[in-house]
Amino acid sequence: MSKQFDVIVIGGGPGGYIAAIRAAQLGFNVACVDEWKNDKGGPAPGGTCTNVGCIPSKALLQSSEHFDHASHHFAEHGIGLSNLSIDVSKMIGRKNQVVKQNNDGILYLLKKNKVSFFHGRASFAQAVEGGYEITVSGSANESLSAKHIIVATGSTARQLPGAAFDEDRILSNDGALRMAAVPKTLGVIGSGVIGLEMGSVWRRLGAEVTILEALPNFLGAADEGVAKEALKAFIKQGLKFEFGVKITEVQTGNDAVTVAFTNARGEAVTLDVERLIVSIGRVANTVGLNAAAVGLQVDERGAIVVDADCKTNLQNVWAVGDVVRGPMLAHKAEEEGVAVAERIAGQHGHVNFNTVPWVIYTSPEIAWVGQTEQQLKAEGRDYKAGQFPFMANGRARALGDTTGFVKFLADAKTDEILGVHIVGPQASELIAEAVVAMEFKASAEDIARICHAHPSLSEATKEAALAVDKRTLNF
Ligand code: NAI
């Protein structure tokens, strides 16, 4: 006899657990099934984001940034240090603690909201009268059924053909977050978000990092001006880049990995590194879901096919987050999770894909929302641009972090903000103002006329908005 629910959420990552909580808030009897295990075999909900993504990478970025500051910047403040060292196992231990706090926090939140949590793998068993039957296998072995199913099974790291992850020499995001020692040399394939964040962590701790990128240019999704400024800063820090490469072979030896590639000039090159991170994107995860049992439509890339409202081809089966189209971002998954729960309740859940912010947590941080200058040019849109450098911002000078700028793009006639691009200190936090502004269809002048605290980095945002009308006050 299967346990009956109104809604079963498959997957407990940011898309799934948030959908479960929102559905429970709306009065539904909800189950959430997640199979992720901690090192003791217990439940570790939170998905890639909590366990091997957003959260642990930010913990290591913080630790490595402290080390970098102590190594290179404390002296400017008159702080002397001798015998500076890094205890990698302690750093990884702290990161694991941060992950555990988040895992436990999610279990607490599910309980608080009366969501029934099942630790195991959920798969479709069959369609039944008025809904679907789901089999859970793992720590929990159950049969569950519900009218509504929300699939939030996330994504996994894409493997490079001929270079399977062994998480020892060839690392995915998972292995990159738990190296036992700082490698002398580190290769990274793919100069995307993971490559840059993980490359930065290990570079700050002393690794010589070489990033190999297939495309001829850097961070194609970012505004070109921002990408250029960021690349300059990363090269200055010591990250090495090769663009336009074609990887021909990856060979793993006892204590090294050899990557053979053709460089942009067509020359054959080999790179020997102690460890290699492969960060060339992620693929939707439907492994073990048994989608075929109920005829759930999956596309050729393995993603579940959904419409704009996250509806699949099956009545009352929904899918959200990395397992469907759109950017693989935790906050996009959360928004979809909330919207689906509200749609199930007959409300009008909405996700505005035009105002989903992007953040790369390097130093300088990179963040943007809306369209890039190259996109506006390609569209033939008439726009105005305004830019303000952190070099001219008092708070940035006091922080000793003056790299980068804030850039506004606004419609030439209406002045509506079309995109905001930030490279510099605290870009991840500063972008929130731009998201709010765009969501409310603000003009650049609206931001320019708002009082911003002094001294703060946010004044650079105001000044960039003023720059759209060529009237900066401090530059
Ligand atoms: P990505 O899509 O950001 O970057 C992959 C890079 O690898 C691209 O530049 C691509 O041109 C390159 N590439 C692909 N195949 C290649 C090959 N054979 N040889 C050399 N280069 C190749 O993917 P990444 O960094 O793996 O991240 C995966 C996902 O995780 C992304 O969707 C990202 O949005 C998300 N993520 C988000 C974070 C954040 O929001 N801060 C942090 C980390 C990941």
Coordinates of C-alpha atoms and ligand atoms in Angstrom, one line a residue:
M1 CA 0.0 0.0 0.0
S2 CA 1.6 3.3 -1.0
K3 CA 1.7 6.4 1.2
Q4 CA -0.5 9.1 -0.2
F5 CA 0.5 12.7 -0.7
D6 CA -0.8 15.7 -2.6
V7 CA 2.7 16.5 -4.0
I8 CA 5.9 14.5 -4.3
V9 CA 9.1 16.4 -5.0
I10 CA 11.9 14.3 -6.4
G11 CA 15.2 15.9 -5.5
G12 CA 16.1 18.0 -2.5
G13 CA 18.4 20.6 -4.1
P14 CA 17.5 24.3 -4.2
G15 CA 14.8 23.7 -6.8
G16 CA 13.3 20.7 -5.0
Y17 CA 13.4 21.6 -1.3
I18 CA 12.2 25.1 -1.9
A19 CA 9.3 23.7 -4.0
A20 CA 8.4 21.3 -1.2
I21 CA 8.4 24.1 1.4
R22 CA 6.3 26.4 -0.7
A23 CA 3.8 23.7 -1.5
A24 CA 3.6 22.8 2.2
Q25 CA 3.0 26.5 3.0
L26 CA 0.1 26.5 0.6
G27 CA -1.5 23.7 2.5
F28 CA -0.5 20.6 0.6
N29 CA 0.6 17.3 2.1
V30 CA 4.1 17.1 0.7
A31 CA 6.9 14.4 0.4
C32 CA 10.4 15.2 -0.7
V33 CA 12.8 12.4 -1.7
D34 CA 16.5 12.9 -1.9
E35 CA 19.3 10.3 -2.2
W36 CA 22.4 12.4 -1.4
K37 CA 24.5 10.8 1.4
N38 CA 26.9 12.4 3.8
D39 CA 30.2 10.6 4.6
K40 CA 28.4 8.7 7.3
G41 CA 25.7 7.5 4.9
G42 CA 23.0 9.9 6.4
P43 CA 20.9 12.3 4.4
A44 CA 22.6 15.3 2.9
P45 CA 19.8 17.3 1.2
G46 CA 20.7 20.5 -0.7
G47 CA 21.9 18.9 -3.9
T48 CA 24.9 20.0 -5.9
C49 CA 24.6 23.5 -4.6
T50 CA 24.9 22.6 -0.9
N51 CA 27.2 19.5 -1.2
V52 CA 29.6 20.1 -4.1
G53 CA 28.7 23.5 -5.6
C54 CA 27.7 27.0 -4.5
I55 CA 28.2 26.6 -0.7
P56 CA 31.4 24.6 -0.4
S57 CA 33.1 26.6 -3.2
K58 CA 32.2 29.9 -1.3
A59 CA 33.7 28.4 1.9
L60 CA 37.0 27.6 0.1
L61 CA 37.0 30.9 -1.8
Q62 CA 36.7 32.7 1.6
S63 CA 39.5 30.6 3.2
S64 CA 41.8 31.1 0.2
E65 CA 41.1 34.8 0.0
H66 CA 42.1 35.2 3.7
F67 CA 45.3 33.4 2.8
D68 CA 45.9 35.5 -0.2
H69 CA 45.3 38.7 1.8
A70 CA 47.6 37.6 4.6
S71 CA 50.3 36.7 2.0
H72 CA 50.0 39.8 -0.2
H73 CA 48.0 42.6 1.4
F74 CA 48.4 42.6 5.2
A75 CA 51.7 44.3 4.9
E76 CA 50.1 47.4 3.3
H77 CA 48.0 47.7 6.4
G78 CA 51.1 47.6 8.6
I79 CA 50.3 44.0 9.7
G80 CA 53.3 41.8 9.9
L81 CA 53.2 38.1 9.8
S82 CA 55.9 35.4 9.8
N83 CA 55.6 31.7 9.2
L84 CA 52.3 32.0 7.3
S85 CA 51.1 28.5 6.5
I86 CA 48.0 26.8 5.2
D87 CA 46.5 23.6 6.8
V88 CA 44.6 22.2 3.8
S89 CA 42.8 19.5 5.8
K90 CA 41.6 22.1 8.4
M91 CA 40.4 24.3 5.6
I92 CA 38.5 21.3 4.0
G93 CA 37.2 20.3 7.4
R94 CA 35.7 23.8 7.9
K95 CA 34.2 23.7 4.4
N96 CA 32.6 20.3 5.3
Q97 CA 31.2 21.8 8.5
V98 CA 29.6 24.6 6.5
V99 CA 28.1 22.0 4.2
K100 CA 26.8 20.0 7.2
Q101 CA 25.2 23.2 8.7
N102 CA 23.4 23.7 5.5
N103 CA 22.3 20.0 5.2
D104 CA 21.0 20.1 8.7
G105 CA 19.3 23.4 8.1
I106 CA 17.4 22.0 5.2
L107 CA 16.3 18.9 7.2
Y108 CA 15.1 21.3 9.9
L109 CA 13.2 23.5 7.4
L110 CA 11.5 20.5 5.9
K111 CA 10.4 19.3 9.3
K112 CA 9.3 22.7 10.4
N113 CA 7.1 22.9 7.3
K114 CA 5.8 19.4 7.9
V115 CA 7.3 18.0 4.6
S116 CA 7.8 14.2 4.9
F117 CA 11.4 13.5 3.9
F118 CA 12.5 10.2 2.4
H119 CA 16.2 9.4 2.0
G120 CA 16.7 7.3 -1.1
R121 CA 16.3 7.4 -4.9
A122 CA 12.9 8.0 -6.3
S123 CA 11.8 6.6 -9.6
F124 CA 8.5 6.5 -11.5
A125 CA 6.7 3.2 -11.0
Q126 CA 3.5 3.8 -12.9
A127 CA 0.6 6.2 -13.5
V128 CA -2.2 5.4 -11.2
E129 CA -5.8 6.6 -10.9
G130 CA -5.5 10.3 -10.2
G131 CA -1.8 10.5 -10.1
Y132 CA 1.5 8.7 -10.1
E133 CA 3.2 6.0 -8.0
I134 CA 6.8 6.6 -7.0
T135 CA 9.2 4.0 -5.7
V136 CA 11.8 5.0 -3.2
S137 CA 14.9 2.8 -2.8
G138 CA 17.9 3.4 -0.5
S139 CA 17.9 4.1 3.2
A140 CA 14.1 4.4 2.9
N141 CA 12.3 1.8 0.8
E142 CA 8.8 3.0 0.2
S143 CA 6.0 3.3 -2.3
L144 CA 4.5 6.8 -2.5
S145 CA 1.8 8.2 -4.6
A146 CA 0.5 11.7 -5.3
K147 CA -1.5 13.7 -7.8
H148 CA 1.3 16.1 -8.5
I149 CA 5.0 15.2 -9.1
I150 CA 7.8 17.9 -9.2
V151 CA 11.0 16.5 -10.7
A152 CA 14.1 18.5 -9.5
T153 CA 16.9 16.0 -10.1
G154 CA 19.5 18.5 -11.0
S155 CA 22.6 18.0 -13.1
T156 CA 26.0 16.2 -13.2
A157 CA 29.4 17.3 -14.4
R158 CA 30.0 16.7 -18.1
Q159 CA 32.9 14.4 -18.8
L160 CA 35.5 15.0 -21.5
P161 CA 35.5 12.0 -23.8
G162 CA 38.6 9.9 -23.0
A163 CA 39.1 11.6 -19.6
A164 CA 36.7 10.0 -17.2
F165 CA 36.5 11.5 -13.7
D166 CA 38.5 9.5 -11.1
E167 CA 38.3 12.4 -8.6
D168 CA 42.0 11.8 -7.9
R169 CA 43.9 13.1 -10.9
I170 CA 40.9 14.1 -13.1
L171 CA 38.5 16.1 -11.0
S172 CA 34.9 17.3 -11.4
N173 CA 33.6 20.1 -9.2
D174 CA 33.3 17.4 -6.4
G175 CA 37.0 16.4 -6.4
A176 CA 38.1 20.0 -6.9
L177 CA 36.5 20.9 -3.6
R178 CA 38.4 18.2 -1.6
M179 CA 42.0 18.0 -2.7
A180 CA 44.1 16.8 0.3
A181 CA 47.0 19.1 -0.5
V182 CA 47.7 22.1 -2.7
P183 CA 48.9 20.7 -6.1
K184 CA 52.1 22.2 -7.5
T185 CA 50.5 22.4 -10.9
L186 CA 46.8 22.4 -11.7
G187 CA 45.3 22.2 -15.2
V188 CA 41.7 23.3 -15.7
I189 CA 39.7 22.5 -18.9
G190 CA 37.0 25.1 -19.4
S191 CA 37.3 28.8 -18.4
G192 CA 33.6 28.9 -17.3
V193 CA 32.3 29.6 -13.8
I194 CA 33.6 26.5 -12.1
G195 CA 37.0 26.7 -13.8
L196 CA 37.5 30.3 -12.7
E197 CA 36.3 29.8 -9.1
M198 CA 38.2 26.6 -8.5
G199 CA 41.3 27.8 -10.4
S200 CA 41.2 30.9 -8.2
V201 CA 41.0 28.9 -4.9
W202 CA 44.0 26.7 -5.7
R203 CA 46.0 29.5 -7.3
R204 CA 45.7 31.6 -4.1
L205 CA 47.0 28.7 -2.1
G206 CA 50.1 28.4 -4.3
A207 CA 49.2 26.1 -7.2
E208 CA 50.4 27.1 -10.7
V209 CA 47.2 27.1 -12.6
T210 CA 46.7 26.8 -16.4
I211 CA 43.2 27.1 -17.9
L212 CA 42.5 25.6 -21.3
E213 CA 39.5 27.0 -23.1
A214 CA 38.0 25.8 -26.4
L215 CA 36.5 29.1 -27.4
P216 CA 38.7 31.8 -28.9
N217 CA 37.5 34.4 -26.4
F218 CA 36.9 34.7 -22.6
L219 CA 33.5 34.5 -20.9
G220 CA 31.4 34.9 -24.0
A221 CA 28.2 35.2 -21.9
A222 CA 29.5 38.2 -20.0
D223 CA 29.6 41.8 -21.3
E224 CA 32.8 42.1 -23.4
G225 CA 34.1 45.1 -21.4
V226 CA 33.7 43.1 -18.1
A227 CA 35.3 40.0 -19.6
K228 CA 38.2 42.0 -20.8
E229 CA 38.7 43.7 -17.4
A230 CA 38.4 40.4 -15.5
L231 CA 40.8 38.6 -17.7
K232 CA 43.4 41.3 -17.2
A233 CA 43.0 41.0 -13.4
F234 CA 43.2 37.2 -13.5
I235 CA 46.3 37.2 -15.7
K236 CA 47.9 39.7 -13.3
Q237 CA 47.2 37.4 -10.4
G238 CA 49.1 34.6 -12.2
L239 CA 46.3 32.5 -13.8
K240 CA 47.6 31.3 -17.2
F241 CA 45.1 30.9 -20.0
E242 CA 45.2 29.3 -23.4
F243 CA 42.2 30.1 -25.7
G244 CA 41.0 28.3 -28.8
V245 CA 42.5 25.0 -27.7
K246 CA 41.4 21.5 -29.0
I247 CA 42.1 18.8 -26.4
T248 CA 43.4 15.8 -28.3
E249 CA 44.3 13.4 -25.4
V250 CA 44.4 13.2 -21.7
Q251 CA 46.6 10.6 -20.1
T252 CA 46.8 9.8 -16.4
G253 CA 50.0 8.6 -14.9
N254 CA 50.9 7.7 -11.3
D255 CA 51.6 11.3 -10.2
A256 CA 50.7 13.4 -13.2
V257 CA 48.2 14.0 -15.9
T258 CA 49.3 14.9 -19.4
V259 CA 47.0 16.9 -21.5
A260 CA 47.8 17.0 -25.2
F261 CA 46.1 19.8 -27.2
T262 CA 46.3 21.9 -30.2
N263 CA 46.7 25.6 -29.4
A264 CA 45.1 28.6 -31.3
R265 CA 48.1 28.7 -33.7
G266 CA 47.5 25.1 -34.6
E267 CA 50.6 23.8 -32.7
A268 CA 50.6 20.6 -30.9
V269 CA 51.3 21.2 -27.2
T270 CA 51.4 19.0 -24.1
L271 CA 50.8 20.1 -20.5
D272 CA 51.9 18.0 -17.5
V273 CA 50.0 18.8 -14.3
E274 CA 49.6 17.2 -10.9
R275 CA 45.9 17.4 -11.1
L276 CA 43.3 18.3 -13.7
I277 CA 39.9 19.9 -13.2
V278 CA 37.4 19.3 -16.1
S279 CA 34.7 22.0 -15.9
I280 CA 33.2 22.0 -19.4
G281 CA 29.5 22.4 -18.4
R282 CA 26.9 20.1 -16.8
V283 CA 24.3 17.7 -18.1
A284 CA 20.7 17.2 -16.8
N285 CA 20.4 14.3 -14.5
T286 CA 17.6 11.8 -15.0
V287 CA 19.5 8.7 -14.2
G288 CA 17.4 6.2 -12.3
L289 CA 14.2 8.3 -12.7
N290 CA 12.6 5.7 -14.9
A291 CA 11.0 8.4 -17.0
A292 CA 10.1 5.9 -19.6
A293 CA 7.7 4.0 -17.2
V294 CA 5.3 6.9 -17.4
G295 CA 6.3 8.3 -20.8
L296 CA 7.9 11.4 -19.5
Q297 CA 9.5 13.3 -22.4
V298 CA 13.2 13.8 -22.2
D299 CA 15.2 15.6 -25.0
E300 CA 18.3 14.4 -26.8
R301 CA 20.5 16.0 -24.2
G302 CA 18.8 14.2 -21.4
A303 CA 16.9 17.3 -20.1
I304 CA 13.2 17.0 -19.2
V305 CA 11.1 18.8 -21.8
V306 CA 9.0 21.6 -20.2
D307 CA 7.0 24.6 -21.3
A308 CA 7.5 28.1 -20.0
D309 CA 5.5 27.1 -16.9
C310 CA 7.7 24.1 -16.1
K311 CA 4.9 21.7 -17.2
T312 CA 6.1 18.4 -18.8
N313 CA 4.2 16.4 -21.4
L314 CA 2.4 14.6 -18.6
Q315 CA -0.5 16.0 -16.7
N316 CA 0.5 17.2 -13.2
V317 CA 4.1 16.3 -13.7
W318 CA 6.4 19.3 -13.4
A319 CA 10.1 19.8 -13.6
V320 CA 12.4 22.6 -12.4
G321 CA 16.0 23.6 -12.1
D322 CA 19.1 22.1 -13.8
V323 CA 17.1 19.2 -15.2
V324 CA 15.2 21.5 -17.6
R325 CA 16.1 24.3 -20.1
G326 CA 17.6 27.6 -18.9
P327 CA 20.7 28.6 -16.9
M328 CA 21.9 26.0 -14.4
L329 CA 21.7 28.4 -11.4
A330 CA 20.5 27.6 -7.9
H331 CA 18.4 30.8 -7.7
K332 CA 16.7 30.1 -11.0
A333 CA 15.8 26.6 -9.7
E334 CA 14.4 28.1 -6.5
E335 CA 12.3 30.6 -8.4
E336 CA 10.9 27.8 -10.6
G337 CA 10.2 25.7 -7.5
V338 CA 8.2 28.4 -5.9
A339 CA 6.3 29.2 -9.1
V340 CA 5.4 25.6 -9.7
A341 CA 4.1 25.1 -6.1
E342 CA 2.0 28.2 -6.6
R343 CA 0.7 27.1 -10.0
I344 CA -0.4 23.8 -8.4
A345 CA -2.3 25.8 -5.9
G346 CA -4.1 27.7 -8.7
Q347 CA -2.0 30.8 -8.2
H348 CA -0.1 32.6 -10.9
G349 CA 3.6 31.8 -10.1
H350 CA 6.0 33.7 -12.3
V351 CA 9.7 33.6 -13.1
N352 CA 11.2 36.5 -15.0
F353 CA 14.1 35.0 -16.9
N354 CA 15.2 38.5 -18.0
T355 CA 16.2 39.5 -14.5
V356 CA 18.0 36.4 -13.3
P357 CA 21.4 37.6 -12.0
W358 CA 24.7 35.9 -12.8
V359 CA 27.5 35.9 -10.4
I360 CA 31.1 34.6 -10.6
Y361 CA 32.7 34.6 -7.2
T362 CA 36.3 35.3 -8.3
S363 CA 38.3 38.3 -7.2
P364 CA 37.3 40.6 -8.7
E365 CA 33.8 39.3 -8.5
I366 CA 31.7 39.4 -11.7
A367 CA 28.0 40.0 -11.7
W368 CA 25.4 41.0 -14.2
V369 CA 21.7 41.1 -15.0
G370 CA 20.0 41.8 -18.3
Q371 CA 21.6 42.3 -21.7
T372 CA 25.2 42.8 -22.6
E373 CA 26.5 45.5 -24.9
Q374 CA 27.3 43.0 -27.6
Q375 CA 23.7 41.6 -27.4
L376 CA 22.2 45.1 -27.8
K377 CA 24.5 45.8 -30.8
A378 CA 23.5 42.5 -32.4
E379 CA 19.8 43.4 -31.9
G380 CA 20.4 46.8 -33.4
R381 CA 18.9 48.4 -30.2
D382 CA 19.6 52.1 -29.6
Y383 CA 21.2 52.3 -26.2
K384 CA 23.3 54.5 -24.0
A385 CA 26.1 53.3 -21.8
G386 CA 27.5 54.7 -18.5
Q387 CA 30.4 53.4 -16.6
F388 CA 32.1 54.2 -13.3
P389 CA 35.4 52.8 -12.0
F390 CA 35.9 51.6 -8.5
M391 CA 39.2 53.4 -8.6
A392 CA 37.2 56.6 -8.1
N393 CA 35.1 55.2 -5.2
G394 CA 36.2 56.2 -1.7
R395 CA 35.1 52.9 0.0
A396 CA 36.9 50.8 -2.6
R397 CA 40.1 52.8 -2.0
A398 CA 39.7 52.3 1.8
L399 CA 39.2 48.6 1.2
G400 CA 42.2 48.5 -1.0
D401 CA 40.2 46.9 -3.8
T402 CA 39.8 49.2 -6.7
T403 CA 39.8 46.9 -9.7
G404 CA 36.8 47.1 -12.0
F405 CA 33.8 49.1 -12.6
V406 CA 30.0 49.3 -12.8
K407 CA 28.4 49.6 -16.2
F408 CA 24.8 50.6 -17.0
L409 CA 23.1 50.1 -20.4
A410 CA 19.9 51.9 -20.9
D411 CA 17.5 52.5 -23.8
A412 CA 18.5 55.6 -25.7
K413 CA 14.9 57.0 -25.8
T414 CA 13.2 55.8 -22.7
D415 CA 16.3 55.4 -20.4
E416 CA 14.9 52.0 -19.2
I417 CA 17.8 50.0 -17.8
L418 CA 18.5 47.1 -20.2
G419 CA 21.6 45.6 -18.4
V420 CA 23.9 46.2 -15.5
H421 CA 27.4 44.7 -15.5
I422 CA 29.8 44.8 -12.5
V423 CA 33.3 43.6 -12.2
G424 CA 34.8 44.5 -8.8
P425 CA 34.5 44.2 -5.1
Q426 CA 31.2 42.8 -3.7
A427 CA 29.7 42.7 -7.2
S428 CA 27.6 39.7 -6.0
E429 CA 25.8 42.0 -3.5
L430 CA 25.8 45.1 -5.6
I431 CA 23.9 43.4 -8.4
A432 CA 20.8 43.1 -6.2
E433 CA 20.0 46.8 -6.6
A434 CA 20.2 46.4 -10.4
V435 CA 17.9 43.4 -10.3
V436 CA 15.3 45.2 -8.3
A437 CA 15.6 48.2 -10.6
M438 CA 15.1 46.1 -13.7
E439 CA 12.2 44.2 -12.2
F440 CA 10.5 47.5 -11.5
K441 CA 11.4 48.7 -15.0
A442 CA 13.4 51.6 -13.6
S443 CA 15.3 54.1 -15.7
A444 CA 18.9 54.8 -15.2
E445 CA 17.9 58.3 -14.0
D446 CA 15.8 56.6 -11.2
I447 CA 18.9 55.0 -9.8
A448 CA 20.9 58.3 -10.3
R449 CA 18.3 60.2 -8.2
I450 CA 18.3 57.7 -5.3
C451 CA 20.3 58.5 -2.2
H452 CA 23.1 56.0 -1.7
A453 CA 25.0 55.7 1.5
H454 CA 28.5 57.3 1.7
P455 CA 31.0 55.9 1.8
S456 CA 29.8 52.7 0.1
L457 CA 30.5 50.6 -3.0
S458 CA 26.9 51.2 -4.0
E459 CA 27.8 54.8 -4.8
A460 CA 29.6 53.4 -7.9
T461 CA 26.2 52.0 -9.0
K462 CA 24.6 55.5 -8.6
E463 CA 27.6 57.1 -10.4
A464 CA 27.4 54.6 -13.3
A465 CA 23.7 55.4 -13.6
L466 CA 24.7 59.1 -13.7
A467 CA 27.3 58.3 -16.3
V468 CA 24.5 57.2 -18.7
D469 CA 23.6 60.9 -18.9
K470 CA 27.2 61.9 -18.9
R471 CA 27.0 63.6 -15.5
T472 CA 29.1 61.7 -13.0
L473 CA 29.9 63.7 -9.9
N474 CA 33.1 62.0 -8.8
F475 CA 34.8 61.1 -12.0
Ligands
NAI1 P1 30.3 26.7 -18.0 O1 29.3 26.5 -19.0 O2 30.3 27.9 -17.1 O3 31.8 26.8 -18.7 C1 32.3 25.7 -19.4 C2 33.4 26.2 -20.3 O4 34.1 25.1 -20.9 C3 33.0 27.1 -21.5 O5 33.8 28.3 -21.5 C4 33.2 26.2 -22.7 O6 33.5 26.9 -23.8 C5 34.4 25.4 -22.2 N1 34.5 24.1 -22.9 C6 33.5 23.2 -23.2 N2 34.1 22.1 -23.8 C7 35.4 22.3 -23.8 C8 36.5 21.5 -24.2 N3 36.3 20.3 -24.8 N4 37.8 21.9 -24.1 C9 38.0 23.2 -23.5 N5 37.0 24.0 -23.1 C10 35.7 23.5 -23.2 O7 30.4 25.3 -17.1 P2 31.0 25.0 -15.7 O8 32.1 26.0 -15.3 O9 31.4 23.6 -15.8 O10 29.8 25.2 -14.8 C11 28.7 24.4 -14.9 C12 27.4 25.0 -14.5 O11 27.5 25.3 -13.1 C13 27.2 26.3 -15.2 O12 25.9 26.3 -15.8 C14 27.3 27.4 -14.1 O13 26.3 28.4 -14.3 C15 27.0 26.6 -12.8 N6 27.8 27.2 -11.8 C16 27.4 28.5 -11.3 C17 28.2 29.1 -10.3 C18 27.8 30.5 -9.9 O14 26.6 30.8 -10.2 N7 28.6 31.2 -9.3 C19 29.4 28.5 -9.8 C20 29.7 27.2 -10.4 C21 28.9 26.7 -11.4

